[in-house]
Amino acid sequence: MALNTTQIMVLHWFYSCNAKGEPASYKGSIEHFGQVLKLSDPMTVIKSLLDMGLISISKTKFEVSITKEGIRQYESLKKKA
């Protein structure tokens, strides 16, 4: 599975939150999330990562987190770098 630079950047953010033991929730709108990470279309990036199974959304808490597959994918990318 090939990821583009923007997807890798967002996956890195979720991975870092997970590594620190912090929830990957963002207090603000999806547009503000995009502004902070300098994304032109944050919803498309998040949807693509959801569709690939690299992140998931808790429907009860509305929190987004990286999945085990997302962690494996990110660690694989780090090894290639």
XYZ file of N, CA and C in Angstrom:
243
model
N 0.848 -1.170 0.000
C 0.000 0.000 0.000
C 0.894 1.235 0.000
N 0.718 2.065 -0.962
C 1.520 3.278 -1.090
C 0.772 4.459 -0.476
N 1.470 5.197 0.349
C 0.898 6.382 0.974
C 1.579 7.614 0.405
N 0.805 8.675 0.253
C 1.425 9.920 -0.193
C 1.978 10.675 1.022
N 2.677 11.740 0.781
C 3.344 12.494 1.838
C 2.362 13.000 2.893
N 1.220 13.489 2.470
C 0.228 14.013 3.402
C -0.313 12.902 4.288
N -0.609 11.747 3.711
C -1.098 10.625 4.502
C -0.046 10.179 5.527
N 1.201 10.151 5.120
C 2.281 9.763 6.034
C 2.386 10.771 7.178
N 2.272 12.056 6.877
C 2.348 13.089 7.904
C 1.224 12.927 8.935
N 0.010 12.685 8.473
C -1.121 12.514 9.390
C -0.968 11.213 10.174
N -0.536 10.141 9.515
C -0.315 8.875 10.205
C 0.762 9.053 11.284
N 1.807 9.835 10.976
C 2.852 10.120 11.957
C 2.260 10.812 13.187
N 1.353 11.754 12.973
C 0.732 12.470 14.092
C -0.015 11.496 14.985
N -0.812 10.601 14.381
C -1.547 9.612 15.170
C -0.586 8.640 15.854
N 0.480 8.248 15.173
C 1.476 7.338 15.734
C 2.150 7.987 16.945
N 2.531 9.244 16.830
C 3.188 9.960 17.929
C 2.277 10.061 19.144
N 1.021 10.357 18.928
C 0.062 10.417 20.037
C -0.003 9.066 20.732
N -0.083 8.006 19.952
C -0.160 6.660 20.507
C 1.112 6.322 21.294
N 2.281 6.668 20.757
C 3.555 6.372 21.408
C 3.689 7.104 22.743
N 3.105 8.296 22.824
C 3.155 9.085 24.060
C 2.062 8.674 25.045
N 1.160 7.794 24.596
C 0.052 7.382 25.449
C -1.031 8.440 25.562
N -1.039 9.358 24.617
C -2.032 10.440 24.615
C -3.157 10.106 23.655
N -4.365 10.513 23.983
C -5.447 10.299 23.021
C -5.215 11.158 21.787
N -5.564 10.638 20.646
C -5.370 11.377 19.397
C -6.609 12.187 19.065
N -7.204 12.735 20.094
C -8.372 13.570 19.848
C -7.889 14.998 19.595
N -8.657 15.737 18.846
C -8.288 17.107 18.534
C -9.435 18.003 18.937
N -9.139 18.949 19.810
C -10.184 19.844 20.302
C -10.340 20.996 19.324
N -11.201 20.801 18.378
C -11.428 21.811 17.361
C -12.093 21.173 16.160
N -12.329 21.938 15.183
C -12.993 21.431 13.996
C -11.990 20.717 13.093
N -12.505 19.961 12.167
C -11.650 19.281 11.193
C -10.913 20.313 10.337
N -11.536 21.454 10.111
C -10.880 22.510 9.343
C -9.675 23.062 10.109
N -9.842 23.222 11.422
C -8.738 23.729 12.243
C -7.610 22.704 12.291
N -7.955 21.417 12.375
C -6.969 20.334 12.319
C -6.162 20.461 11.026
N -6.856 20.703 9.928
C -6.192 20.873 8.635
C -5.274 22.077 8.613
N -5.694 23.163 9.254
C -4.864 24.365 9.292
C -3.601 24.125 10.107
N -3.748 23.448 11.239
C -2.601 23.184 12.107
C -1.582 22.303 11.391
N -2.061 21.260 10.696
C -1.160 20.358 9.992
C -0.875 20.809 8.554
N -1.429 21.964 8.179
C -1.233 22.530 6.839
C -1.702 21.578 5.738
N -2.953 21.078 5.911
C -3.573 20.183 4.940
C -4.589 20.955 4.129
N -4.587 20.764 2.830
C -5.570 21.465 2.005
C -6.941 20.803 2.091
N -6.991 19.493 2.279
C -8.266 18.777 2.364
C -8.176 17.696 3.447
N -8.277 18.096 4.720
C -8.082 17.147 5.813
C -9.084 15.992 5.814
N -10.317 16.246 5.428
C -11.332 15.194 5.448
C -10.980 14.071 4.481
N -10.465 14.410 3.318
C -10.081 13.395 2.331
C -8.932 12.542 2.853
N -7.962 13.164 3.497
C -6.819 12.432 4.036
C -7.278 11.479 5.136
N -8.080 11.978 6.054
C -8.573 11.136 7.147
C -9.429 10.008 6.605
N -10.297 10.291 5.645
C -11.144 9.248 5.064
C -10.298 8.182 4.382
N -9.253 8.592 3.683
C -8.410 7.604 3.001
C -7.719 6.689 4.009
N -7.256 7.245 5.126
C -6.615 6.424 6.156
C -7.627 5.502 6.833
N -8.850 5.987 7.002
C -9.923 5.139 7.540
C -10.221 3.989 6.584
N -10.339 4.292 5.300
C -10.649 3.272 4.293
C -9.559 2.207 4.210
N -8.309 2.592 4.474
C -7.196 1.638 4.438
C -7.076 0.859 5.749
N -7.861 1.249 6.760
C -7.799 0.561 8.047
C -6.619 0.964 8.907
N -6.021 2.124 8.633
C -4.852 2.570 9.383
C -5.217 3.386 10.613
N -6.409 3.970 10.609
C -6.937 4.672 11.775
C -8.384 4.233 11.954
N -8.906 4.477 13.145
C -10.307 4.154 13.410
C -10.925 5.282 14.237
N -12.242 5.318 14.219
C -12.971 6.328 14.983
C -13.876 5.619 15.980
N -13.752 6.001 17.249
C -14.634 5.483 18.282
C -15.968 6.206 18.149
N -17.011 5.458 17.882
C -18.316 6.085 17.661
C -18.917 6.616 18.950
N -18.498 6.095 20.104
C -19.055 6.576 21.366
C -18.338 7.819 21.869
N -17.015 7.877 21.658
C -16.230 9.014 22.153
C -15.854 9.991 21.052
N -16.065 9.606 19.797
C -15.662 10.418 18.648
C -14.165 10.724 18.676
N -13.378 9.742 19.119
C -11.926 9.875 19.119
C -11.359 9.067 17.963
N -10.337 9.603 17.361
C -9.656 8.918 16.271
C -8.366 8.335 16.832
N -8.066 7.108 16.454
C -6.828 6.494 16.921
C -6.220 5.647 15.809
N -4.934 5.412 15.948
C -4.228 4.572 14.989
C -4.541 3.108 15.314
N -4.677 2.302 14.298
C -4.944 0.876 14.483
C -3.629 0.112 14.554
N -3.703 -1.167 14.910
C -2.491 -1.999 14.920
C -1.880 -2.064 13.531
N -2.722 -2.126 12.512
C -2.224 -2.131 11.130
C -1.546 -0.803 10.805
N -2.108 0.297 11.297
C -1.491 1.606 11.095
C -0.126 1.700 11.738
N -0.001 1.130 12.940
C 1.290 1.115 13.625
C 2.294 0.298 12.824
N 1.878 -0.878 12.362
C 2.779 -1.716 11.563
C 3.213 -0.996 10.287
N 2.257 -0.360 9.623
C 2.560 0.363 8.381
C 3.546 1.494 8.641
N 3.318 2.260 9.702
C 4.201 3.388 9.994
C 5.600 2.903 10.358
N 5.687 1.859 11.171
C 7.002 1.333 11.552
C 7.733 0.762 10.341
N 7.001 0.199 9.410
C 7.604 -0.291 8.170
C 8.175 0.880 7.364
N 7.445 1.983 7.320
C 7.917 3.178 6.609
C 9.177 3.734 7.270
N 9.218 3.730 8.602
C 10.391 4.232 9.311
C 11.632 3.400 8.983
N 11.455 2.092 8.869
C 12.583 1.218 8.562
C 13.134 1.486 7.161
N 12.253 1.861 6.232
C 12.666 2.121 4.856
C 13.387 3.462 4.715
N 13.133 4.352 5.651
C 13.715 5.705 5.562
C 15.176 5.731 5.916
